[in-house]
Amino acid sequence: MNPKCRGYRLILTLVWLLASTGCGMLPLGTNSLANTPKQLQPKQIIVTLSENNRRHWLAIDYELRKKYALQWTGEFPLTSIRVNCLVYRVPETLAVDELIHRLGADKRIQLVQANQVFAGLQGGESDAYAGLSYGPQTIHADAAHKISTGKGVAITIIDTGADKNHPDLKGRIGQIRNFVEGGEESFSEDLHGTAVAGIIAARANDGLGIYGIAPEADIAQYKACWYILHSDDKALCSSWTLAKALDAAITSGSRIINLSLSGPADKLLQQLLEAAHQRHIVLIAAATEGGEPGFPAILDFIVPVLASGPDGKTTLPSWAANRHPLIAPGIEILTTTPREGYDFLSGSSMAAAHVSGTVALLLQYQPQLKPGQIQGVLQATSQASALGGAKVIDACRALLALGAKVACP
């Protein structure tokens, strides 16, 4: 928004606040919310207004706040889908669902929804006696590296922050961006994003630690998720933070977006994901083992991923018969952790990272590949291990199927 519009907004805001509160102090947030970023606080809605209706944005904003006693919380544009988003906190006297129903009938509003919460699909820390770094060998990424290392392929990891100064990641993460209020301070201390980045892009042949599936890909780390408490094992994201990160990834020219997270169906995020798909961006999402794959993995143009163990075994949910997920190593995976650490982590989050790295190997070899073609070749070349189990992706055989001259185990 330009400075002139910001000035008008400030005047309108002051007029409305004086009219509704008099000269008293505005209420402060409760103690329970004091340490929670504004993007993850409860009872928030997101209203989107079309770029085509820009001249009415300020009037609509003023009218909505006055009519429903809404507290303006934030505002952000999504240039990839040409809308402006207004975020409001709903008063305690009004139910969020009821307000969404009312606003849904307002023809000036393109979309209205709750600011929903999503979580990374990571299990707890695993037994340190598991086999070391079996993922690259299982999918034969080591053999594939003779032909492709993902060099020059842009991957955006939308997750928590990551320790970009970790010895195995130093110089590997190019662009970093934060979309969570106050998230800069903890960016390098975040576990989940550091683990995902290590699986995808840890430096190879440096004499230490592990190596990633695509050790020369161009990595961008976008922080859209946050640990509410340091003791939490799940990072939480919101519609607000994820929308901003997706929009930035789409407009940055990313070829692959890794979404190691899941949550409820979300109309705003779906619009952004559809825009990414139309630009032929490969979208990789961690899937759940429940009755549904979860969102965004449930969308038919998303590549859903489930985790397998060292023996290739996994639990195939009922939905797998129709959605045909990709299977990748995700149980007891040795990867990078903050403060120069390494640990074993499990979950489809880790499996999705293996797939994102593999896609980068294919795109370096054949940059013109479309998302559907990539998913098709990975499905067709998946292999069961000698111990049986599900068919797991095979990076080497996928390259071979594309015509690469590579010797696969």
Coordinates of C-alpha atoms in Angstrom, one line a residue:
M1 CA 0.0 0.0 0.0
N2 CA 1.4 3.4 -0.9
P3 CA 2.1 6.1 1.8
K4 CA -0.9 8.2 0.9
C5 CA -3.2 5.2 1.5
R6 CA -1.4 4.4 4.8
G7 CA -2.1 8.0 5.9
Y8 CA -5.8 7.6 5.1
R9 CA -5.9 4.3 7.0
L10 CA -4.3 5.9 10.1
I11 CA -6.9 8.7 10.1
L12 CA -9.8 6.3 9.7
T13 CA -8.4 4.0 12.3
L14 CA -8.1 6.8 14.8
V15 CA -11.6 8.1 14.1
W16 CA -13.1 4.6 14.5
L17 CA -11.1 3.9 17.8
L18 CA -12.1 7.2 19.3
A19 CA -15.7 6.6 18.4
S20 CA -15.8 3.1 19.8
T21 CA -13.5 3.5 22.9
G22 CA -13.7 7.1 23.9
C23 CA -10.5 8.4 25.5
G24 CA -9.8 5.3 27.5
M25 CA -6.8 3.0 27.0
L26 CA -7.1 0.2 24.4
P27 CA -7.2 -3.3 26.0
L28 CA -3.9 -5.2 26.0
G29 CA -3.6 -8.8 25.0
T30 CA -4.0 -11.4 27.7
N31 CA -1.0 -13.0 29.3
S32 CA -1.6 -16.3 27.6
L33 CA -1.1 -14.5 24.2
A34 CA 1.8 -12.4 25.2
N35 CA 4.4 -14.7 23.8
T36 CA 2.4 -15.9 20.8
P37 CA 3.0 -14.3 17.4
K38 CA 0.1 -12.3 16.2
Q39 CA -0.2 -14.6 13.2
L40 CA -1.1 -17.5 15.4
Q41 CA -3.4 -15.9 17.9
P42 CA -7.0 -17.2 18.2
K43 CA -10.3 -15.8 16.8
Q44 CA -8.8 -14.3 13.7
I45 CA -10.4 -14.1 10.2
I46 CA -8.8 -13.3 6.9
V47 CA -10.8 -11.2 4.3
T48 CA -9.5 -11.0 0.8
L49 CA -10.4 -8.1 -1.5
S50 CA -9.8 -8.2 -5.3
E51 CA -7.2 -5.9 -6.9
N52 CA -9.9 -4.9 -9.3
N53 CA -11.8 -3.3 -6.5
R54 CA -8.8 -1.4 -5.0
R55 CA -10.5 2.0 -4.9
H56 CA -13.0 0.6 -2.3
W57 CA -10.5 -1.2 0.0
L58 CA -10.4 1.5 2.6
A59 CA -14.1 2.1 2.7
I60 CA -14.8 -1.7 3.0
D61 CA -12.2 -2.0 5.8
Y62 CA -13.7 0.9 7.8
E63 CA -17.2 -0.4 7.4
L64 CA -16.4 -3.9 8.4
R65 CA -14.6 -2.8 11.6
K66 CA -17.4 -0.4 12.6
K67 CA -20.2 -2.8 11.9
Y68 CA -18.8 -5.9 13.6
A69 CA -16.4 -4.3 16.2
L70 CA -13.5 -6.0 14.6
Q71 CA -9.9 -5.3 15.7
W72 CA -7.6 -4.7 12.7
T73 CA -4.6 -7.1 13.1
G74 CA -2.7 -7.1 9.9
E75 CA -2.7 -6.6 6.1
F76 CA -0.7 -8.1 3.3
P77 CA -1.0 -8.4 -0.5
L78 CA -0.8 -11.6 -2.4
T79 CA 0.4 -10.5 -5.8
S80 CA 0.4 -14.0 -7.4
I81 CA -3.4 -14.1 -7.1
R82 CA -4.0 -10.4 -7.2
V83 CA -5.7 -9.8 -3.8
N84 CA -5.2 -7.9 -0.7
C85 CA -5.7 -9.6 2.6
L86 CA -7.1 -8.0 5.8
V87 CA -6.8 -9.8 9.1
Y88 CA -9.2 -9.0 12.0
R89 CA -9.6 -10.3 15.5
V90 CA -13.2 -11.2 16.1
P91 CA -14.7 -9.9 19.4
E92 CA -15.5 -12.4 22.1
T93 CA -19.2 -11.6 21.8
L94 CA -19.3 -12.9 18.2
A95 CA -18.7 -16.5 17.0
V96 CA -16.1 -16.8 14.2
D97 CA -18.3 -19.2 12.1
E98 CA -21.3 -16.8 12.4
L99 CA -19.3 -13.8 11.2
I100 CA -17.8 -15.8 8.3
H101 CA -21.3 -16.8 7.2
R102 CA -22.4 -13.1 7.3
L103 CA -19.4 -11.8 5.4
G104 CA -19.7 -14.6 2.9
A105 CA -22.8 -12.9 1.6
D106 CA -20.9 -9.6 1.0
K107 CA -20.3 -9.4 -2.8
R108 CA -17.4 -7.0 -2.3
I109 CA -15.4 -9.7 -0.5
Q110 CA -13.7 -12.3 -2.6
L111 CA -13.1 -14.7 0.2
V112 CA -13.4 -14.9 4.0
Q113 CA -12.1 -17.6 6.3
A114 CA -10.7 -18.3 9.7
N115 CA -6.9 -17.9 10.2
Q116 CA -6.3 -21.7 10.6
V117 CA -3.4 -23.6 12.2
F118 CA -1.1 -26.1 10.6
A119 CA 1.6 -28.3 12.0
G120 CA 4.8 -30.0 10.8
L121 CA 4.4 -33.8 10.4
Q122 CA 7.3 -34.8 12.6
G123 CA 7.4 -37.6 15.1
G124 CA 9.6 -37.6 18.2
E125 CA 13.3 -38.2 18.4
S126 CA 14.3 -41.7 17.3
D127 CA 16.6 -44.4 18.7
A128 CA 20.2 -43.3 18.2
Y129 CA 21.1 -47.0 17.4
A130 CA 19.3 -46.8 14.0
G131 CA 21.4 -47.3 10.9
L132 CA 23.2 -44.1 10.0
S133 CA 21.9 -41.9 7.1
Y134 CA 20.3 -44.7 5.1
G135 CA 18.0 -42.4 3.1
P136 CA 20.3 -41.5 0.2
Q137 CA 21.4 -45.1 -0.3
T138 CA 17.9 -46.4 -0.1
I139 CA 16.7 -44.2 -3.0
H140 CA 20.1 -44.5 -4.8
A141 CA 20.8 -40.8 -4.7
D142 CA 24.5 -41.6 -4.3
A143 CA 24.5 -43.2 -7.7
A144 CA 22.4 -40.4 -9.2
H145 CA 24.9 -37.8 -8.1
K146 CA 27.2 -39.0 -10.8
I147 CA 24.8 -37.4 -13.3
S148 CA 22.9 -34.8 -11.2
T149 CA 23.3 -33.0 -7.9
G150 CA 20.3 -30.6 -8.3
K151 CA 22.7 -27.8 -9.3
G152 CA 20.9 -24.5 -10.0
V153 CA 17.4 -25.9 -9.2
A154 CA 15.5 -23.4 -6.9
I155 CA 13.8 -25.1 -3.9
T156 CA 11.8 -23.1 -1.4
I157 CA 11.4 -24.8 2.0
I158 CA 8.3 -23.3 3.7
D159 CA 8.8 -24.4 7.3
T160 CA 10.4 -23.1 10.5
G161 CA 13.7 -21.3 10.2
A162 CA 16.9 -23.2 9.9
D163 CA 20.5 -23.1 11.2
K164 CA 22.1 -21.7 8.0
N165 CA 25.5 -21.7 9.8
H166 CA 25.4 -25.4 10.6
P167 CA 28.7 -26.9 9.2
D168 CA 26.8 -29.1 6.8
L169 CA 24.5 -26.2 5.7
K170 CA 26.8 -23.2 5.7
G171 CA 26.7 -21.6 2.2
R172 CA 23.9 -24.0 1.2
I173 CA 20.9 -21.8 2.1
G174 CA 20.8 -18.7 0.0
Q175 CA 17.7 -16.6 0.6
I176 CA 16.1 -16.6 4.1
R177 CA 12.9 -14.8 4.9
N178 CA 10.7 -14.6 8.0
F179 CA 6.9 -14.4 8.0
V180 CA 6.3 -14.8 11.7
E181 CA 6.2 -11.8 14.1
G182 CA 9.4 -12.0 16.2
G183 CA 10.7 -15.0 14.3
E184 CA 14.0 -13.6 13.4
E185 CA 15.6 -14.1 16.8
S186 CA 14.9 -17.8 16.9
F187 CA 15.4 -18.5 13.1
S188 CA 18.7 -20.4 13.5
E189 CA 17.5 -22.3 16.6
D190 CA 14.6 -24.0 14.8
L191 CA 14.7 -27.8 14.7
H192 CA 12.2 -28.8 12.0
G193 CA 13.4 -26.6 9.2
T194 CA 17.0 -27.4 10.0
A195 CA 16.3 -31.1 9.7
V196 CA 14.4 -30.7 6.4
A197 CA 17.1 -28.5 4.9
G198 CA 19.7 -31.0 5.9
I199 CA 17.9 -33.9 4.2
I200 CA 17.5 -31.9 1.0
A201 CA 20.7 -30.0 0.7
A202 CA 23.5 -30.8 3.2
R203 CA 26.9 -30.3 1.5
A204 CA 28.5 -33.4 0.0
N205 CA 32.1 -34.5 0.1
D206 CA 33.1 -32.1 2.9
G207 CA 34.4 -34.8 5.2
L208 CA 31.8 -34.3 7.9
G209 CA 28.2 -35.2 8.8
I210 CA 25.8 -36.2 6.1
Y211 CA 25.1 -35.3 2.5
G212 CA 21.8 -34.2 1.0
I213 CA 19.7 -35.6 -1.8
A214 CA 20.3 -32.5 -3.9
P215 CA 23.6 -31.1 -2.4
E216 CA 23.9 -28.3 -5.0
A217 CA 20.4 -27.1 -5.3
D218 CA 19.6 -23.4 -4.7
I219 CA 17.8 -23.4 -1.3
A220 CA 15.5 -20.7 0.1
Q221 CA 14.3 -21.1 3.7
Y222 CA 11.0 -19.3 4.4
K223 CA 10.0 -19.3 8.1
A224 CA 6.2 -19.6 8.3
C225 CA 6.0 -21.9 11.3
W226 CA 6.8 -21.3 15.0
Y227 CA 7.4 -23.2 18.2
I228 CA 4.9 -21.8 20.7
L229 CA 6.9 -23.4 23.6
H230 CA 10.5 -24.5 23.4
S231 CA 9.4 -27.9 24.7
D232 CA 6.9 -28.4 21.9
D233 CA 7.8 -31.1 19.3
K234 CA 5.5 -29.6 16.7
A235 CA 6.0 -26.3 14.9
L236 CA 2.7 -24.5 14.2
C237 CA 1.9 -22.3 11.2
S238 CA -1.2 -20.3 10.2
S239 CA -3.1 -19.5 7.0
W240 CA -1.7 -16.0 7.4
T241 CA 2.0 -17.0 7.5
L242 CA 1.7 -19.7 4.9
A243 CA -0.1 -17.5 2.5
K244 CA 2.6 -14.9 2.6
A245 CA 5.4 -17.5 2.2
L246 CA 3.6 -19.2 -0.7
D247 CA 3.1 -15.9 -2.5
A248 CA 6.8 -15.0 -2.1
A249 CA 7.9 -18.5 -3.3
I250 CA 5.7 -18.3 -6.4
T251 CA 6.9 -14.8 -7.3
S252 CA 10.6 -15.7 -6.6
G253 CA 10.8 -18.2 -9.5
S254 CA 11.0 -21.3 -7.3
R255 CA 10.8 -24.7 -9.2
I256 CA 10.0 -26.8 -6.1
I257 CA 8.1 -25.9 -2.9
N258 CA 8.6 -28.3 0.0
L259 CA 5.6 -28.3 2.5
S260 CA 6.4 -30.7 5.3
L261 CA 3.2 -29.8 7.1
S262 CA -0.5 -30.5 7.2
G263 CA -3.7 -29.0 8.5
P264 CA -7.4 -28.3 7.6
A265 CA -8.7 -27.5 4.1
D266 CA -8.0 -23.9 3.4
K267 CA -9.5 -21.9 0.5
L268 CA -7.0 -19.1 0.5
L269 CA -4.0 -21.4 0.5
Q270 CA -5.6 -23.5 -2.2
Q271 CA -5.9 -20.5 -4.5
L272 CA -2.2 -19.9 -4.0
L273 CA -1.3 -23.5 -4.6
E274 CA -3.3 -23.6 -7.8
A275 CA -1.5 -20.4 -8.9
A276 CA 1.8 -22.2 -8.2
H277 CA 0.7 -25.3 -10.1
Q278 CA -0.3 -23.2 -13.1
R279 CA 3.3 -21.9 -13.2
H280 CA 4.5 -25.5 -13.2
I281 CA 6.0 -25.4 -9.8
V282 CA 6.4 -28.9 -8.2
L283 CA 4.5 -28.9 -4.9
I284 CA 5.6 -31.6 -2.4
A285 CA 3.6 -32.1 0.7
A286 CA 3.8 -34.5 3.7
A287 CA 0.7 -36.7 4.0
T288 CA -0.9 -38.2 7.1
E289 CA -1.7 -41.8 7.7
G290 CA -5.3 -41.2 8.8
G291 CA -8.6 -41.4 6.9
E292 CA -7.5 -38.5 4.6
P293 CA -4.0 -37.4 3.5
G294 CA -4.5 -33.9 5.1
F295 CA -4.2 -30.5 3.5
P296 CA -2.5 -29.6 1.2
A297 CA -1.6 -33.2 0.3
I298 CA -5.2 -34.0 -0.5
L299 CA -5.2 -31.7 -3.5
D300 CA -5.0 -33.7 -6.7
F301 CA -2.1 -31.7 -8.2
I302 CA 0.0 -32.0 -5.0
V303 CA 2.6 -34.8 -4.7
P304 CA 1.6 -36.5 -1.4
V305 CA 4.4 -38.3 0.5
L306 CA 4.4 -41.0 3.1
A307 CA 7.3 -42.3 5.2
S308 CA 9.0 -45.7 5.1
G309 CA 11.6 -47.2 7.3
P310 CA 15.0 -48.8 6.4
D311 CA 13.2 -52.0 5.4
G312 CA 10.9 -50.1 3.0
K313 CA 7.8 -50.9 5.1
T314 CA 5.1 -48.3 5.7
T315 CA 1.5 -48.1 6.7
L316 CA -0.6 -47.5 3.7
P317 CA -3.9 -45.7 4.6
S318 CA -7.1 -46.4 2.8
W319 CA -6.9 -43.2 0.7
A320 CA -3.6 -44.4 -0.8
A321 CA -5.5 -46.5 -3.3
N322 CA -6.9 -43.4 -5.0
R323 CA -4.2 -40.8 -4.4
H324 CA -1.1 -43.0 -5.1
P325 CA 1.3 -41.3 -2.7
L326 CA 5.1 -41.4 -3.2
I327 CA 6.9 -43.4 -0.5
A328 CA 10.3 -42.2 0.7
P329 CA 12.6 -42.8 3.7
G330 CA 11.2 -41.0 6.8
I331 CA 11.7 -43.2 9.8
E332 CA 14.8 -42.7 12.0
I333 CA 16.5 -40.3 9.6
L334 CA 19.8 -38.9 10.6
T335 CA 19.9 -35.2 9.7
T336 CA 21.1 -31.8 10.8
T337 CA 19.9 -30.1 14.0
P338 CA 20.7 -26.6 15.3
R339 CA 24.0 -25.7 17.0
E340 CA 26.1 -28.0 14.8
G341 CA 24.1 -31.1 15.9
Y342 CA 22.8 -34.2 14.2
D343 CA 19.9 -36.4 15.4
F344 CA 17.4 -39.1 14.3
L345 CA 14.0 -37.8 13.4
S346 CA 10.9 -39.5 12.0
G347 CA 7.8 -38.5 10.1
S348 CA 6.4 -37.8 6.6
S349 CA 8.0 -34.4 6.9
M350 CA 11.4 -36.1 6.5
A351 CA 10.0 -38.3 3.6
A352 CA 8.8 -35.2 1.7
A353 CA 12.3 -33.7 1.9
H354 CA 13.7 -36.8 0.2
V355 CA 11.2 -36.4 -2.6
S356 CA 11.9 -32.6 -3.0
G357 CA 15.6 -33.4 -3.3
T358 CA 15.0 -36.1 -5.9
V359 CA 12.8 -33.8 -8.0
A360 CA 15.7 -31.4 -8.1
L361 CA 17.9 -34.1 -9.5
L362 CA 15.4 -34.7 -12.3
L363 CA 14.9 -31.0 -13.0
Q364 CA 18.7 -30.4 -13.4
Y365 CA 18.8 -33.2 -15.9
Q366 CA 15.6 -32.2 -17.8
P367 CA 14.5 -28.6 -16.8
Q368 CA 11.5 -28.7 -19.0
L369 CA 9.7 -31.5 -17.0
K370 CA 6.2 -30.6 -15.8
P371 CA 4.9 -31.7 -12.3
G372 CA 2.7 -34.4 -13.7
Q373 CA 5.6 -35.9 -15.7
I374 CA 7.8 -35.9 -12.6
Q375 CA 5.3 -37.6 -10.4
G376 CA 4.6 -40.2 -13.2
V377 CA 8.2 -41.1 -13.6
L378 CA 8.8 -41.4 -9.9
Q379 CA 5.8 -43.7 -9.5
A380 CA 6.8 -45.8 -12.4
T381 CA 10.4 -46.3 -11.2
S382 CA 9.7 -46.9 -7.5
Q383 CA 11.3 -50.1 -6.2
A384 CA 10.5 -52.5 -3.4
S385 CA 13.6 -53.3 -1.2
A386 CA 15.0 -56.8 -0.8
L387 CA 13.1 -57.0 2.5
G388 CA 9.8 -56.2 0.8
G389 CA 7.5 -53.5 1.9
A390 CA 6.1 -50.6 -0.2
K391 CA 7.7 -49.4 -3.4
V392 CA 10.1 -46.5 -2.5
I393 CA 11.2 -43.8 -4.9
D394 CA 14.4 -44.5 -6.7
A395 CA 16.3 -41.3 -7.9
C396 CA 18.8 -43.3 -10.0
R397 CA 16.1 -45.3 -11.9
A398 CA 14.1 -42.2 -12.4
L399 CA 17.1 -40.6 -14.2
L400 CA 17.6 -43.7 -16.1
A401 CA 14.0 -43.7 -17.3
L402 CA 14.6 -40.1 -18.6
G403 CA 17.5 -41.3 -20.7
A404 CA 20.4 -40.6 -18.4
K405 CA 23.5 -42.8 -18.8
V406 CA 23.8 -43.9 -15.2
A407 CA 24.5 -47.2 -13.6
C408 CA 21.9 -48.0 -11.0
P409 CA 22.3 -50.7 -8.3

